[in-house]
């Protein structure tokens, strides 16, 4: 779609040009006709003056040639040449008696009273022929057509030119004024754009032109509905997860009671063993359910739109050490070798969210790395960036699936990944959300050192002034 | 001044008609405006080259150089317009409506070739009749008025076509481009006959009493339909052959649009 500014500017200029130029053309033609009339009148005055001369007093048979003698300056000569009027006077026998210097020897026009066009001396002329009613002598006067035309055009152009020159100036002004008129739209758009992601307050209606009020009102209406929907969703997810925790805790207690009861009853050994196995599987199922609910809660909390950003200075190294000490039991259980490299590196972020990020990465790595495998974490601080890198000796992820693994509930299923490994498919989605929230760049690749997956997250380093 | 207005208006109107209809059509296809840049460069550069080397050009091919250059530019414009029309159904076929490089090339060649000839004629007129003969003010202001009116009419044609909506805009501009293209091909034939490269002297009719070529309606018809008051039989044959070709392409376009109504949405 073409921009409103371009549309208005172009069509307004085109309209202005058409109206002003076409009226200029009309004015030009009218002025030229008027100028013709004026020159004809001048010719008539000339003939009238010549009529005052009495040809009877001249010597017949000898034509008198009159040269202009009153011209004194070159400027006057120039003007005279431009307005050049040539004339001839004939007696009633159509014999030439007087002629001006530039006129031909033959009659310039037919002996017929009125205006005519004639060709002589290599030019086209406008002629006026008049006959004296008393003695019947003829007076002829002529002006060059090209001179008349050029003079008329010079005068007329003075009226047309300002219009032609004015149009580009008017065009620039139109461009500027249309821009000025459209500024409230930009201001409105900027004020909506400049808001925080979670700010769903209504747009102020002050200083908004009448034409934009309906748009602003419907935007505000939409924002209100959006805020309500967000609120509902947030409450639902939080409430649902919270409400689910209680029955799960009850289930766990009851499972424990059931296991206890099993030992107090007098039952055959085989039955006890079979029941215990079922109970163990039930317990694992309940644990998975509990983990899933916890992750849904984390994901809900870490959705950028709904997250209240309260970033503080966090040391990534200390955080990794803390998370590892909590999860070390699992790593040890799988007989995996864990190593950590790096110096204290500070980023600005939310400690709980970052802890969840590291925890998810570590659990994932431990889960998919085979028993006896290796996990390596590296933290590098360089300039304004902090790199957190986690590598493992697991099967890795095929390159074409790098994008999809961040989708919610996406699980890898191929010959390298054991489908029996419990997981919700939310771990990397949570990691991605938290990374996005911290404006960190997350990249997946193949670990050159260990051969498995290498997750690299590049954070912005903590800056004192940024937080202030 | 009036002469300058009429001459420049005629040239500008012819060029603007081709460019504005192509621009509207490309807009309806969702093309980027980037092709206007090479068009401007080629048109101005080509016209300057043409105008400054006119004497040399005229002498080529036994004094028929200028006619042949005009024929070349006319055929280039007409053929690229028809090529553009031929590409349209294919472009619509792709759901994404991606503009192919061939289509961009047709747009650039047609507009640039149409503009080179007209701009060169304007340059030559302004320099030889205006500046060189001391008539700068009336000729330049007349040219400015003619160009202004021509460009303004072009702007209205462009927005008028866009106002029709994408689907209808594409159809109407295809009809116009077909007519203009056929007109260009017929003009090229006339030049070829005039320069003696094609046989044929017979003039079919003389309709200058009805619509004179130098009148405003005559100029408009000339720009839009390639109107000629005294056409020859070859000219007419080429005109109707090109028109028939354009109409076949147009039908394909409409069938394609009918098949895939959502292609442009």
XYZ file of C-alpha atoms in Angstrom, chain B residues 56-254:
199
model
C 26.336 11.050 -35.927
C 23.283 8.818 -35.517
C 21.487 10.389 -38.483
C 24.424 9.740 -40.790
C 24.525 6.005 -40.021
C 22.882 3.502 -42.389
C 22.757 5.876 -45.381
C 21.116 8.636 -43.417
C 18.463 6.367 -41.945
C 20.156 6.026 -38.561
C 17.639 8.062 -36.598
C 14.643 6.215 -38.024
C 16.293 2.899 -37.243
C 17.112 4.015 -33.692
C 13.463 5.000 -33.239
C 12.329 1.675 -34.664
C 14.658 -0.156 -32.297
C 13.375 1.747 -29.257
C 9.735 1.291 -30.311
C 10.157 -2.446 -30.876
C 12.051 -2.735 -27.580
C 9.197 -1.005 -25.729
C 6.404 -2.849 -27.539
C 8.057 -6.255 -27.261
C 8.920 -5.844 -23.560
C 5.344 -4.756 -22.834
C 4.013 -7.895 -24.542
C 6.679 -9.985 -22.766
C 5.568 -8.448 -19.458
C 1.964 -9.414 -20.217
C 3.080 -12.939 -21.076
C 4.840 -13.227 -17.676
C 1.848 -12.094 -15.591
C -0.142 -15.379 -15.468
C 3.013 -17.250 -14.453
C 3.709 -14.796 -11.636
C 0.144 -15.117 -10.384
C 0.457 -18.886 -10.452
C 3.031 -18.793 -7.677
C 1.122 -18.374 -4.439
C 3.741 -16.046 -3.048
C 3.400 -13.712 -6.066
C 7.181 -13.401 -6.226
C 8.333 -11.085 -8.966
C 10.801 -12.878 -11.204
C 13.988 -11.190 -12.492
C 12.546 -11.573 -16.028
C 9.554 -9.470 -15.031
C 11.761 -6.788 -13.483
C 13.854 -6.748 -16.660
C 10.724 -6.316 -18.812
C 9.599 -3.432 -16.567
C 12.982 -1.723 -16.774
C 13.474 -2.202 -20.529
C 9.947 -1.098 -21.483
C 9.986 2.034 -19.307
C 13.562 3.025 -20.116
C 13.135 2.526 -23.889
C 9.861 4.506 -23.866
C 11.490 7.324 -21.929
C 14.752 7.504 -23.904
C 13.003 8.412 -27.171
C 10.646 10.967 -25.655
C 13.249 12.563 -23.365
C 15.739 12.811 -26.236
C 13.139 14.586 -28.373
C 12.451 17.017 -25.533
C 16.185 17.699 -25.012
C 16.692 18.305 -28.723
C 13.685 20.603 -28.931
C 14.657 22.670 -25.896
C 18.276 23.056 -27.003
C 17.764 23.690 -30.704
C 14.552 25.741 -30.652
C 14.984 27.307 -27.251
C 18.466 27.901 -25.955
C 20.295 27.927 -29.314
C 17.831 30.366 -30.945
C 17.620 32.742 -27.996
C 14.061 31.773 -27.097
C 15.047 30.285 -23.735
C 12.324 31.830 -21.536
C 9.251 30.976 -23.645
C 10.506 27.523 -24.687
C 11.682 26.488 -21.210
C 8.522 27.751 -19.492
C 6.395 26.120 -22.187
C 8.310 22.869 -21.718
C 7.845 23.122 -17.926
C 4.095 23.615 -18.357
C 3.856 20.732 -20.840
C 5.921 18.435 -18.626
C 3.961 19.476 -15.532
C 0.605 18.765 -17.159
C 1.870 15.448 -18.592
C 3.328 14.236 -15.282
C 0.199 15.330 -13.391
C -2.015 13.385 -15.779
C 0.336 10.405 -15.293
C -0.050 10.664 -11.506
C -3.829 10.633 -11.842
C -3.670 7.632 -14.204
C -1.481 5.815 -11.642
C -3.714 6.515 -8.645
C -6.828 5.941 -10.749
C -5.589 2.448 -11.597
C -4.624 1.726 -7.969
C -8.038 2.922 -6.864
C -9.612 0.086 -8.876
C -8.234 -2.484 -6.428
C -5.442 -4.976 -7.099
C -7.396 -7.456 -9.208
C -9.153 -4.939 -11.452
C -6.020 -2.744 -11.620
C -4.046 -5.658 -13.021
C -6.701 -6.358 -15.650
C -7.221 -2.753 -16.757
C -3.499 -2.034 -16.879
C -2.968 -5.237 -18.888
C -5.560 -4.023 -21.433
C -3.870 -0.606 -21.597
C -0.403 -2.151 -21.915
C -1.658 -4.423 -24.703
C -3.068 -1.429 -26.601
C 0.066 0.663 -26.052
C 2.325 -2.245 -27.041
C 0.358 -2.879 -30.240
C 0.474 0.881 -30.999
C 4.266 0.904 -30.573
C 4.669 -2.073 -32.915
C 2.478 -0.355 -35.528
C 4.505 2.883 -35.222
C 7.703 0.891 -35.680
C 6.243 -0.618 -38.872
C 5.403 2.878 -40.140
C 8.990 4.033 -39.545
C 10.297 0.952 -41.353
C 8.036 1.648 -44.341
C 9.050 5.329 -44.296
C 12.736 4.468 -44.307
C 12.176 2.086 -47.223
C 13.179 -1.012 -45.283
C 9.705 -2.456 -45.621
C 7.804 -2.348 -48.897
C 4.412 -0.702 -49.046
C 3.184 2.680 -50.097
C -0.546 2.190 -49.990
C -2.365 4.304 -47.497
C -5.657 2.744 -46.457
C -7.544 5.871 -45.460
C -7.112 9.431 -44.301
C -9.084 10.223 -41.165
C -7.339 13.510 -40.404
C -10.606 15.340 -41.172
C -12.203 13.426 -38.277
C -9.364 13.388 -35.733
C -6.212 15.264 -36.639
C -3.008 13.719 -35.275
C -1.881 17.115 -34.035
C -5.082 17.810 -32.063
C -5.286 16.957 -28.340
C -7.680 14.001 -28.881
C -5.391 12.888 -31.719
C -2.341 13.071 -29.433
C -4.112 11.087 -26.720
C -5.290 8.455 -29.185
C -1.792 8.299 -30.633
C -0.252 7.746 -27.197
C -2.843 5.190 -26.123
C -3.744 3.321 -29.322
C -0.949 4.332 -31.685
C -3.531 6.290 -33.686
C -2.423 7.206 -37.185
C -4.654 9.256 -39.497
C -3.097 7.715 -42.616
C -2.213 4.106 -41.842
C -0.706 1.650 -44.319
C -1.849 -1.936 -44.673
C 1.336 -3.412 -43.116
C 0.964 -1.098 -40.166
C -2.609 -2.222 -39.594
C -1.684 -5.877 -39.937
C 1.093 -5.596 -37.344
C -1.225 -3.625 -35.052
C -3.991 -6.210 -35.086
C -1.578 -9.146 -34.843
C 0.031 -7.585 -31.725
C -3.386 -6.757 -30.316
C -4.604 -10.308 -30.850
C -1.501 -11.630 -29.095
C -2.081 -9.217 -26.196
C -5.732 -10.252 -25.914
C -4.794 -13.945 -25.780
C -2.373 -13.141 -22.939
C -5.040 -11.077 -21.211
C -7.483 -13.965 -21.380
C -4.863 -16.237 -19.825
C -4.401 -13.678 -17.064
C -8.141 -13.466 -16.341
